[in-house]
Amino acid sequence: MNKRETTSTGGSTTKGAVVARRALRDGVYDAILEKLLDGSAPPGSSLGIDSLAREMAVSPTPVREALVQLEHTGLVSRVALKGYRVAPPMTPEQLEELFDMRTILEVAAVERAAGHSDDLLPELRVAHAQHVLAAHRVREVRGAGETPPDFADLRDYFAADWEFHLTIIRAAGNRFLTQSAESLSAHVHRLRQTVQHGTMDMDQAIAEHTAILAAFETGDPEALRASMRSHLEAVARRASAEG
């Protein structure tokens, strides 16, 4: 009886430790990611494990684990004998490939989501309204765009923008399509790290999302494909112009 109780307690403690460790690593990951995107760790700069651990008041282990995870996204790179560095800006070729992939994936998603428009539309309207509201808040904070906002101001805007796309992708009803889109999120983050055009294209992005929403409301498959393709091509042009 005592042996069984000891084993049970030990197992619970072990599971709790694993969960706590993962939560700590995820928190460190998020903190480093924000440094990459807010400009405090610019492309090419060094990411010292010990210095990051001191800054975040954690041990080096979760920092190392977070950097390994970030390396897989392409946001950081490991240089032999030099440690980790923030990845250089995306090249024009990488930008072209990223938008090519997004177009393949997201045009396929709108085609499949069209068959679920009755369920999708209420969620998509909410996602669009949140995107519009987030843009309005950015303008309020920075005086209607007179001063470029920093990353903290843009965080909610970026999240709302991407959530509009994810809402459509999830409605396609294909778990592997959704997983592929979610795996692209880090590269979308890297795009924002590469080109600081977030405030410049708010009005255009909202107008393009409005066209996509209208296409779902009319139920025209060709309009859906065209509106999503047009939006992604426009974003790619703006990114290339700013890069």
Tab-separated table of C-alpha atoms in Angstrom:
chain	number	residue	atom	x	y	z
A	1	MET	CA	0.000	0.000	0.000
A	2	ASN	CA	2.748	2.403	0.977
A	3	LYS	CA	4.795	1.410	-2.041
A	4	ARG	CA	1.837	2.051	-4.347
A	5	GLU	CA	1.233	5.475	-2.771
A	6	THR	CA	4.896	6.425	-3.113
A	7	THR	CA	4.934	5.426	-6.790
A	8	SER	CA	1.762	7.388	-7.499
A	9	THR	CA	3.081	10.479	-5.781
A	10	GLY	CA	6.383	10.221	-7.564
A	11	GLY	CA	4.642	9.920	-10.935
A	12	SER	CA	2.496	12.975	-10.287
A	13	THR	CA	5.534	14.944	-9.215
A	14	THR	CA	7.411	13.927	-12.349
A	15	LYS	CA	4.506	14.899	-14.627
A	16	GLY	CA	4.139	18.194	-12.813
A	17	ALA	CA	7.831	18.921	-13.271
A	18	VAL	CA	7.611	18.172	-17.010
A	19	VAL	CA	4.609	20.472	-17.429
A	20	ALA	CA	6.332	23.243	-15.448
A	21	ARG	CA	9.490	22.859	-17.529
A	22	ARG	CA	7.535	23.067	-20.771
A	23	ALA	CA	5.669	26.133	-19.538
A	24	LEU	CA	8.963	27.785	-18.605
A	25	ARG	CA	10.519	26.939	-21.976
A	26	ASP	CA	7.448	28.260	-23.803
A	27	GLY	CA	7.567	31.468	-21.771
A	28	VAL	CA	11.238	31.942	-22.594
A	29	TYR	CA	10.513	31.174	-26.256
A	30	ASP	CA	7.827	33.880	-26.334
A	31	ALA	CA	10.120	36.392	-24.625
A	32	ILE	CA	12.954	35.787	-27.106
A	33	LEU	CA	10.522	35.870	-30.036
A	34	GLU	CA	9.314	39.291	-28.923
A	35	LYS	CA	12.909	40.524	-28.778
A	36	LEU	CA	13.378	39.378	-32.363
A	37	LEU	CA	10.254	41.133	-33.570
A	38	ASP	CA	10.392	44.362	-31.587
A	39	GLY	CA	13.840	45.236	-32.893
A	40	SER	CA	15.738	44.923	-29.606
A	41	ALA	CA	17.590	41.932	-31.104
A	42	PRO	CA	18.155	43.010	-34.732
A	43	PRO	CA	19.168	40.637	-37.561
A	44	GLY	CA	22.751	39.458	-37.188
A	45	SER	CA	23.024	40.226	-33.476
A	46	SER	CA	24.313	37.660	-30.997
A	47	LEU	CA	22.005	35.745	-28.659
A	48	GLY	CA	24.062	34.674	-25.690
A	49	ILE	CA	22.518	31.874	-23.659
A	50	ASP	CA	24.016	33.001	-20.355
A	51	SER	CA	23.147	36.678	-20.851
A	52	LEU	CA	19.558	35.838	-21.843
A	53	ALA	CA	19.257	33.541	-18.826
A	54	ARG	CA	20.402	36.346	-16.503
A	55	GLU	CA	18.068	38.837	-18.149
A	56	MET	CA	15.078	36.506	-17.744
A	57	ALA	CA	16.122	35.203	-14.323
A	58	VAL	CA	16.073	31.572	-15.438
A	59	SER	CA	18.632	28.823	-15.832
A	60	PRO	CA	20.430	28.414	-19.175
A	61	THR	CA	18.516	25.191	-19.961
A	62	PRO	CA	15.132	26.672	-21.008
A	63	VAL	CA	16.963	29.380	-22.958
A	64	ARG	CA	18.963	26.768	-24.843
A	65	GLU	CA	15.816	24.742	-25.545
A	66	ALA	CA	13.969	27.832	-26.783
A	67	LEU	CA	16.843	28.778	-29.095
A	68	VAL	CA	16.912	25.259	-30.565
A	69	GLN	CA	13.181	25.571	-31.214
A	70	LEU	CA	13.642	29.004	-32.798
A	71	GLU	CA	16.457	27.669	-34.964
A	72	HIS	CA	13.973	25.236	-36.517
A	73	THR	CA	11.767	28.167	-37.532
A	74	GLY	CA	14.610	29.961	-39.267
A	75	LEU	CA	14.353	32.985	-36.977
A	76	VAL	CA	17.764	32.294	-35.414
A	77	SER	CA	20.809	30.441	-36.660
A	78	ARG	CA	23.634	28.658	-34.886
A	79	VAL	CA	27.137	29.547	-35.980
A	80	ALA	CA	29.973	27.148	-35.174
A	81	LEU	CA	32.102	28.395	-32.277
A	82	LYS	CA	30.033	31.599	-32.086
A	83	GLY	CA	26.699	30.419	-30.719
A	84	TYR	CA	23.293	31.688	-31.747
A	85	ARG	CA	22.571	34.768	-33.812
A	86	VAL	CA	19.420	36.419	-35.082
A	87	ALA	CA	18.907	35.256	-38.658
A	88	PRO	CA	19.588	37.768	-41.418
A	89	PRO	CA	16.625	39.375	-43.188
A	90	MET	CA	14.709	37.203	-45.620
A	91	THR	CA	16.093	37.363	-49.127
A	92	PRO	CA	13.883	38.305	-52.083
A	93	GLU	CA	13.925	34.632	-53.099
A	94	GLN	CA	12.743	33.532	-49.642
A	95	LEU	CA	9.973	36.139	-49.676
A	96	GLU	CA	8.838	34.905	-53.084
A	97	GLU	CA	8.826	31.283	-51.909
A	98	LEU	CA	6.936	32.159	-48.708
A	99	PHE	CA	4.144	33.903	-50.600
A	100	ASP	CA	4.075	31.161	-53.203
A	101	MET	CA	3.483	28.647	-50.404
A	102	ARG	CA	0.867	30.838	-48.751
A	103	THR	CA	-0.977	31.264	-52.038
A	104	ILE	CA	-1.025	27.513	-52.702
A	105	LEU	CA	-2.251	26.790	-49.188
A	106	GLU	CA	-4.711	29.642	-48.682
A	107	VAL	CA	-6.387	29.489	-52.085
A	108	ALA	CA	-6.948	25.781	-51.470
A	109	ALA	CA	-8.349	26.666	-48.035
A	110	VAL	CA	-10.930	29.156	-49.348
A	111	GLU	CA	-12.083	26.618	-51.935
A	112	ARG	CA	-12.725	24.051	-49.223
A	113	ALA	CA	-14.071	26.515	-46.666
A	114	ALA	CA	-16.669	27.741	-49.163
A	115	GLY	CA	-18.663	24.588	-48.503
A	116	HIS	CA	-18.926	25.500	-44.818
A	117	SER	CA	-19.758	29.188	-45.221
A	118	ASP	CA	-22.869	29.059	-43.007
A	119	ASP	CA	-20.755	27.992	-40.043
A	120	LEU	CA	-17.736	30.065	-41.063
A	121	LEU	CA	-19.331	33.456	-41.691
A	122	PRO	CA	-20.204	34.359	-38.063
A	123	GLU	CA	-16.649	33.538	-36.954
A	124	LEU	CA	-15.097	35.311	-39.927
A	125	ARG	CA	-17.150	38.452	-39.288
A	126	VAL	CA	-15.911	38.477	-35.693
A	127	ALA	CA	-12.298	37.948	-36.801
A	128	HIS	CA	-12.623	40.782	-39.312
A	129	ALA	CA	-14.158	43.111	-36.716
A	130	GLN	CA	-11.298	42.345	-34.311
A	131	HIS	CA	-8.776	43.122	-37.068
A	132	VAL	CA	-10.472	46.461	-37.770
A	133	LEU	CA	-10.582	47.265	-34.036
A	134	ALA	CA	-6.907	46.386	-33.603
A	135	ALA	CA	-5.992	48.730	-36.468
A	136	HIS	CA	-8.087	51.483	-34.888
A	137	ARG	CA	-6.256	51.048	-31.576
A	138	VAL	CA	-2.882	51.353	-33.298
A	139	ARG	CA	-3.989	54.622	-34.875
A	140	GLU	CA	-5.283	55.900	-31.552
A	141	VAL	CA	-2.062	55.083	-29.734
A	142	ARG	CA	0.173	56.674	-32.339
A	143	GLY	CA	-1.932	59.588	-33.500
A	144	ALA	CA	-3.493	58.135	-36.655
A	145	GLY	CA	-0.174	56.932	-38.042
A	146	GLU	CA	1.815	60.133	-37.539
A	147	THR	CA	4.459	58.167	-35.613
A	148	PRO	CA	5.313	54.578	-36.567
A	149	PRO	CA	4.137	52.320	-33.716
A	150	ASP	CA	6.502	49.934	-31.995
A	151	PHE	CA	6.029	46.186	-31.784
A	152	ALA	CA	4.069	46.361	-28.548
A	153	ASP	CA	1.458	48.496	-30.294
A	154	LEU	CA	1.343	46.215	-33.309
A	155	ARG	CA	1.221	42.868	-31.471
A	156	ASP	CA	-2.570	42.691	-31.287
A	157	TYR	CA	-2.912	43.975	-34.838
A	158	PHE	CA	-0.605	41.281	-36.219
A	159	ALA	CA	-2.394	38.592	-34.212
A	160	ALA	CA	-5.814	39.727	-35.477
A	161	ASP	CA	-4.576	39.880	-39.064
A	162	TRP	CA	-3.242	36.306	-38.927
A	163	GLU	CA	-6.317	35.054	-37.048
A	164	PHE	CA	-8.522	36.164	-39.969
A	165	HIS	CA	-6.526	33.858	-42.229
A	166	LEU	CA	-6.450	30.997	-39.714
A	167	THR	CA	-10.234	31.201	-39.286
A	168	ILE	CA	-10.648	30.440	-42.999
A	169	ILE	CA	-8.000	27.735	-42.987
A	170	ARG	CA	-9.533	25.941	-40.006
A	171	ALA	CA	-12.937	26.057	-41.719
A	172	ALA	CA	-11.503	24.054	-44.617
A	173	GLY	CA	-11.840	21.019	-42.362
A	174	ASN	CA	-8.432	19.493	-43.076
A	175	ARG	CA	-6.216	19.069	-40.021
A	176	PHE	CA	-3.064	18.770	-42.109
A	177	LEU	CA	-3.842	21.970	-43.965
A	178	THR	CA	-4.291	23.689	-40.594
A	179	GLN	CA	-1.035	22.241	-39.264
A	180	SER	CA	0.805	23.436	-42.362
A	181	ALA	CA	-0.595	26.940	-41.903
A	182	GLU	CA	0.332	27.017	-38.222
A	183	SER	CA	3.865	25.939	-39.102
A	184	LEU	CA	4.062	28.985	-41.380
A	185	SER	CA	3.287	31.366	-38.522
A	186	ALA	CA	6.944	31.648	-37.518
A	187	HIS	CA	7.870	32.532	-41.099
A	188	VAL	CA	5.116	35.142	-41.153
A	189	HIS	CA	6.715	36.503	-37.962
A	190	ARG	CA	10.052	36.524	-39.749
A	191	LEU	CA	8.500	38.483	-42.596
A	192	ARG	CA	7.461	41.138	-40.080
A	193	GLN	CA	10.987	41.087	-38.680
A	194	THR	CA	12.353	41.622	-42.171
A	195	VAL	CA	10.090	44.415	-43.413
A	196	GLN	CA	8.521	46.954	-41.090
A	197	HIS	CA	5.468	47.669	-43.230
A	198	GLY	CA	2.778	46.772	-40.679
A	199	THR	CA	1.345	50.254	-40.271
A	200	MET	CA	1.773	51.262	-43.878
A	201	ASP	CA	-0.587	48.629	-45.225
A	202	MET	CA	-3.278	48.540	-42.523
A	203	ASP	CA	-5.892	50.241	-44.692
A	204	GLN	CA	-5.064	48.064	-47.691
A	205	ALA	CA	-5.090	44.848	-45.662
A	206	ILE	CA	-8.450	45.660	-44.097
A	207	ALA	CA	-9.932	46.513	-47.495
A	208	GLU	CA	-8.614	43.250	-48.930
A	209	HIS	CA	-9.984	41.243	-45.999
A	210	THR	CA	-13.327	42.985	-46.528
A	211	ALA	CA	-13.319	41.769	-50.143
A	212	ILE	CA	-12.611	38.206	-49.007
A	213	LEU	CA	-15.440	38.379	-46.469
A	214	ALA	CA	-17.809	39.752	-49.138
A	215	ALA	CA	-16.874	36.893	-51.466
A	216	PHE	CA	-17.815	34.375	-48.773
A	217	GLU	CA	-21.107	36.195	-48.268
A	218	THR	CA	-21.952	35.995	-51.974
A	219	GLY	CA	-20.807	32.388	-52.201
A	220	ASP	CA	-19.029	32.925	-55.536
A	221	PRO	CA	-16.158	30.395	-55.691
A	222	GLU	CA	-14.266	32.310	-58.372
A	223	ALA	CA	-14.566	35.561	-56.420
A	224	LEU	CA	-13.243	33.754	-53.349
A	225	ARG	CA	-10.188	32.444	-55.143
A	226	ALA	CA	-9.565	35.798	-56.812
A	227	SER	CA	-9.945	37.855	-53.636
A	228	MET	CA	-7.538	35.693	-51.621
A	229	ARG	CA	-5.009	35.488	-54.448
A	230	SER	CA	-5.234	39.252	-54.996
A	231	HIS	CA	-4.719	39.929	-51.276
A	232	LEU	CA	-1.632	37.738	-50.997
A	233	GLU	CA	-0.144	39.160	-54.188
A	234	ALA	CA	-0.695	42.679	-52.857
A	235	VAL	CA	0.929	41.848	-49.513
A	236	ALA	CA	3.877	40.300	-51.368
A	237	ARG	CA	4.288	43.460	-53.466
A	238	ARG	CA	4.189	45.682	-50.402
A	239	ALA	CA	6.672	43.450	-48.572
A	240	SER	CA	9.066	43.468	-51.526
A	241	ALA	CA	8.803	47.242	-51.857
A	242	GLU	CA	9.612	47.738	-48.185
A	243	GLY	CA	12.310	45.083	-47.966
